PDB file of C-alpha atoms in Angstrom:
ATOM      1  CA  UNK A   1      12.089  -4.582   1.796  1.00 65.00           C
ATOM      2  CA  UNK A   2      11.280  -4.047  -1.912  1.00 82.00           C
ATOM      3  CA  UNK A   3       7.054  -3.978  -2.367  1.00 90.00           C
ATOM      4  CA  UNK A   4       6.052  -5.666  -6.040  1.00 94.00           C
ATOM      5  CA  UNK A   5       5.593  -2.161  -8.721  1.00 95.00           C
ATOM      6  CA  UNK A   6       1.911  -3.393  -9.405  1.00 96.00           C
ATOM      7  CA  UNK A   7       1.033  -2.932  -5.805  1.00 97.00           C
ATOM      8  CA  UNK A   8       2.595  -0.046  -5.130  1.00 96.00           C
ATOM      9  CA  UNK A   9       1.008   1.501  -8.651  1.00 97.00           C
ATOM     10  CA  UNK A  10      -2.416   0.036  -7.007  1.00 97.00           C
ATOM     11  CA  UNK A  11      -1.858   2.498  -3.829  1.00 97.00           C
ATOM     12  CA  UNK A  12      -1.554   5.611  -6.156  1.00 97.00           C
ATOM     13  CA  UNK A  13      -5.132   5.465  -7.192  1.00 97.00           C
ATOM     14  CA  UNK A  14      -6.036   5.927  -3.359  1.00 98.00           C
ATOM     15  CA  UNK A  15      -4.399   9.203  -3.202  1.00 98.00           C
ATOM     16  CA  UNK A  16      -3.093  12.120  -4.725  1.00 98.00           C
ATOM     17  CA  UNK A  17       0.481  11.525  -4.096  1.00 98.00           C
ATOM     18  CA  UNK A  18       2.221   8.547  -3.040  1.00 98.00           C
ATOM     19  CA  UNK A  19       6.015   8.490  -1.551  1.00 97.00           C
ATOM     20  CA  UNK A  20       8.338   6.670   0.142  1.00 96.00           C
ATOM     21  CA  UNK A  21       9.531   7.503   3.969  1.00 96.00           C
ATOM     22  CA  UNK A  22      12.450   5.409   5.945  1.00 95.00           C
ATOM     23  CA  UNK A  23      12.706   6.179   9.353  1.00 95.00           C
ATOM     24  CA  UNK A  24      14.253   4.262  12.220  1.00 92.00           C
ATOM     25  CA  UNK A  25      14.584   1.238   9.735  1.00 92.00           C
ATOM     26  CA  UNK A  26      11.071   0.906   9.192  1.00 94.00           C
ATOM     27  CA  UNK A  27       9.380   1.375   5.896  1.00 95.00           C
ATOM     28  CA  UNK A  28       6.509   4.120   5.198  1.00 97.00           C
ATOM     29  CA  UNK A  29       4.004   4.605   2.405  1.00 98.00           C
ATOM     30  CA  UNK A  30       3.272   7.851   2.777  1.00 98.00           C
ATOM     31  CA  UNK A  31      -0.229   8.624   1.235  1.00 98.00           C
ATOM     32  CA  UNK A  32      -0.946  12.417   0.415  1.00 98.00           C
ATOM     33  CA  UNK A  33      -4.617  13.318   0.115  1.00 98.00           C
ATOM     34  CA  UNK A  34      -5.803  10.045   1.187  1.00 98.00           C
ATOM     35  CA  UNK A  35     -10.066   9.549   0.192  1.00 98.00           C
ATOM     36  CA  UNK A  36     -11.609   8.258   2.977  1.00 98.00           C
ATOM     37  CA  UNK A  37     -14.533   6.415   3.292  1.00 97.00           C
ATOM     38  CA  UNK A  38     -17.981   7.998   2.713  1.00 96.00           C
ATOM     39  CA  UNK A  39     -19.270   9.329   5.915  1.00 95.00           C
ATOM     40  CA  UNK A  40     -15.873  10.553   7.137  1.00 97.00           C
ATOM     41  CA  UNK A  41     -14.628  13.934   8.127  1.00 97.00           C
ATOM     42  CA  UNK A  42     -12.592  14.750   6.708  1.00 98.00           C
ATOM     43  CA  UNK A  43     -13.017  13.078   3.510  1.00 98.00           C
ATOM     44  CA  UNK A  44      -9.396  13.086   2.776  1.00 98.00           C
ATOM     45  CA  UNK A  45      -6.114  13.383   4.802  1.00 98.00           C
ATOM     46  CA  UNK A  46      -2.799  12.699   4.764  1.00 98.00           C
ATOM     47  CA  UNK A  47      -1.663   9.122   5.751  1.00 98.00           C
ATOM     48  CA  UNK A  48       1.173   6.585   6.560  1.00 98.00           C
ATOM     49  CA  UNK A  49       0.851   2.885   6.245  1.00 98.00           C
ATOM     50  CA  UNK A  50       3.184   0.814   7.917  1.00 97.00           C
ATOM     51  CA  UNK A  51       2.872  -2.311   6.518  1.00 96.00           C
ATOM     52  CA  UNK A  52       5.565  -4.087   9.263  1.00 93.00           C
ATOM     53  CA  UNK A  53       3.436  -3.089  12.494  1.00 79.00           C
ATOM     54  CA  UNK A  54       4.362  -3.178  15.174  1.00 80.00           C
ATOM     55  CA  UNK A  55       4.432  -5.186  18.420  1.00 81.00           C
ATOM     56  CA  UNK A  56       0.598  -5.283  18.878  1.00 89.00           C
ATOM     57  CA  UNK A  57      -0.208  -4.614  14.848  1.00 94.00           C
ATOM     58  CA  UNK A  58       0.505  -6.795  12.300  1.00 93.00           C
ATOM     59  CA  UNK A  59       0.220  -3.469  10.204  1.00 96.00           C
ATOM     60  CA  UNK A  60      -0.810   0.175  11.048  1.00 96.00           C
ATOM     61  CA  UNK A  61      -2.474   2.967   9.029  1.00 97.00           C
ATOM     62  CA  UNK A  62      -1.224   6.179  10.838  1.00 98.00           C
ATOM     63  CA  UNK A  63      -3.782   9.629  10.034  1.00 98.00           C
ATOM     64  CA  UNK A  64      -2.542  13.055  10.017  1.00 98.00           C
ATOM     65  CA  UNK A  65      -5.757  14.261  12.145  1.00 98.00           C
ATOM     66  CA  UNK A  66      -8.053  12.486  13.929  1.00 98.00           C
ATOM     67  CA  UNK A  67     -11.185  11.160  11.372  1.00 97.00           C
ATOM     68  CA  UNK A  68     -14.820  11.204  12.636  1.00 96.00           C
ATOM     69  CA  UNK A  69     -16.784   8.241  11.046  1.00 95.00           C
ATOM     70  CA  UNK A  70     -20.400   6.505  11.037  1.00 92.00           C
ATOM     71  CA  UNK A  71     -18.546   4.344  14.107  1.00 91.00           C
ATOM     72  CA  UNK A  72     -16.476   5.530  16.906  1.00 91.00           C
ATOM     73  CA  UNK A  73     -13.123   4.524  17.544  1.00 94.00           C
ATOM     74  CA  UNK A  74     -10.178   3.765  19.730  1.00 94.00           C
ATOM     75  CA  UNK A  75      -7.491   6.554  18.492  1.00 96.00           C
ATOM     76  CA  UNK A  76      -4.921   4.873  20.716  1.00 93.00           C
ATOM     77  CA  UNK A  77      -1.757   5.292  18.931  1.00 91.00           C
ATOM     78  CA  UNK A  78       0.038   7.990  18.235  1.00 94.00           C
ATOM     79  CA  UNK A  79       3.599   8.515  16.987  1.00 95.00           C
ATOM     80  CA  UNK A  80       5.932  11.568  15.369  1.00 97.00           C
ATOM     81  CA  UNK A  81       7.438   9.994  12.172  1.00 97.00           C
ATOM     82  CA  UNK A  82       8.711  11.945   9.698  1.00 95.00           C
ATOM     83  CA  UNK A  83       8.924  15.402  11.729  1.00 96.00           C
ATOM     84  CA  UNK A  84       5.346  15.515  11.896  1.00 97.00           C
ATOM     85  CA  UNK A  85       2.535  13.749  14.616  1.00 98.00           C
ATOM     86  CA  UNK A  86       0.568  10.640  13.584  1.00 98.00           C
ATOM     87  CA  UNK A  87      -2.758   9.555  14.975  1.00 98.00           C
ATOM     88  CA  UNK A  88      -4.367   5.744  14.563  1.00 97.00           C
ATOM     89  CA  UNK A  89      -7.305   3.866  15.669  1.00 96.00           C
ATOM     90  CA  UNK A  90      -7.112  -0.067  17.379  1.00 95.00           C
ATOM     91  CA  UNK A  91      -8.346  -1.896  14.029  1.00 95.00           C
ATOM     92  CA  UNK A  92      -6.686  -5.726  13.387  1.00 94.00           C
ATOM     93  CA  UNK A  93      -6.216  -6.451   9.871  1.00 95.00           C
ATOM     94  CA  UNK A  94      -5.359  -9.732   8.674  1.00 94.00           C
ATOM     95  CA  UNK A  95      -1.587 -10.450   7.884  1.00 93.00           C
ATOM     96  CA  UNK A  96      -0.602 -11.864   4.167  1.00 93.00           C
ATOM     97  CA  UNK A  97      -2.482  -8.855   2.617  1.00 96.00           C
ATOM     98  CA  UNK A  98      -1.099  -7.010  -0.650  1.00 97.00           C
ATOM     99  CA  UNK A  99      -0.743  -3.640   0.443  1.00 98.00           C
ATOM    100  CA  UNK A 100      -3.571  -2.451  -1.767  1.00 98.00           C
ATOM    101  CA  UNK A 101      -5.601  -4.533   0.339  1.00 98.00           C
ATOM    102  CA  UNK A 102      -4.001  -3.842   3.547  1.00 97.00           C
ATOM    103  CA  UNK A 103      -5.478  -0.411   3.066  1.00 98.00           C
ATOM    104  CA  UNK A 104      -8.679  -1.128   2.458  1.00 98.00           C
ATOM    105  CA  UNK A 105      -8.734  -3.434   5.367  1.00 97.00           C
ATOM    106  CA  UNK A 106      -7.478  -0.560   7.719  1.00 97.00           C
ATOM    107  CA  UNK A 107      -9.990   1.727   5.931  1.00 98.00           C
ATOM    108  CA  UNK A 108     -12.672  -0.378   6.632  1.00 97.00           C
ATOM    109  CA  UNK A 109     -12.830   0.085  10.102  1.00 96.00           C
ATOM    110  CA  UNK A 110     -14.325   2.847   9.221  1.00 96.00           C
ATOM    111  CA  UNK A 111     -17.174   1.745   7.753  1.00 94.00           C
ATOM    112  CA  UNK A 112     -18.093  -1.441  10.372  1.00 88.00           C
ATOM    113  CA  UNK A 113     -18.381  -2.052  13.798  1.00 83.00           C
ATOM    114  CA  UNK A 114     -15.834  -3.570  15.524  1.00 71.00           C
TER     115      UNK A 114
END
């Protein structure tokens, strides 16, 4: 699936590096030096969002550690994509969301209760 350029130049400003991974048919935005939220440790990370989902998702925002926040959360899914181990928290985001705001809506659950 081809993402509109204006999107995908909206995800850059999130993160230091921004790249496309295919794996398994399923499309990747892999986000280098991803800033989290204030109040998170660590403030930045590497990420993956999947903006397909899965089965139970309608997207996913996969961390390359485990983040502490203001609010605990359910680190349920995990997944090796890419050669390398993924971590991610239960947090529903709404579907029809650019995928600017798709991150921000899976970034908010760090910053609000459930």
């Amino acid at each position: 699936m081809d993402y509109p350029t204006e999107q995908t130049d909206e995800l850059k400003r999130y993160c230091t590096k921004l790249s496309l991974l295919q794996e398994g048919g399923v499309t990747y935005f892999h986000l280098e030096g991803l800033r989290l939220p204030a109040g998170c440790e660590p403030p930045v990370c590497d990420a993956l969002l999947c903006p397909t989902g899965d089965a139970s998702y309608a997207s996913r925002l996969y961390l390359s550690v485990q983040v502490s926040s203001p609010y605990s959360r359910n680190w349920n899914g995990s997944a090796r994509i890419g050669e390398k181990n993924w971590v991610a928290f239960s947090w529903q985001v709404p579907t029809g969301l650019t995928l600017p705001g798709m991150l921000r809506a899976h970034l908010s659950g760090f910053t609000r209760q459930s």
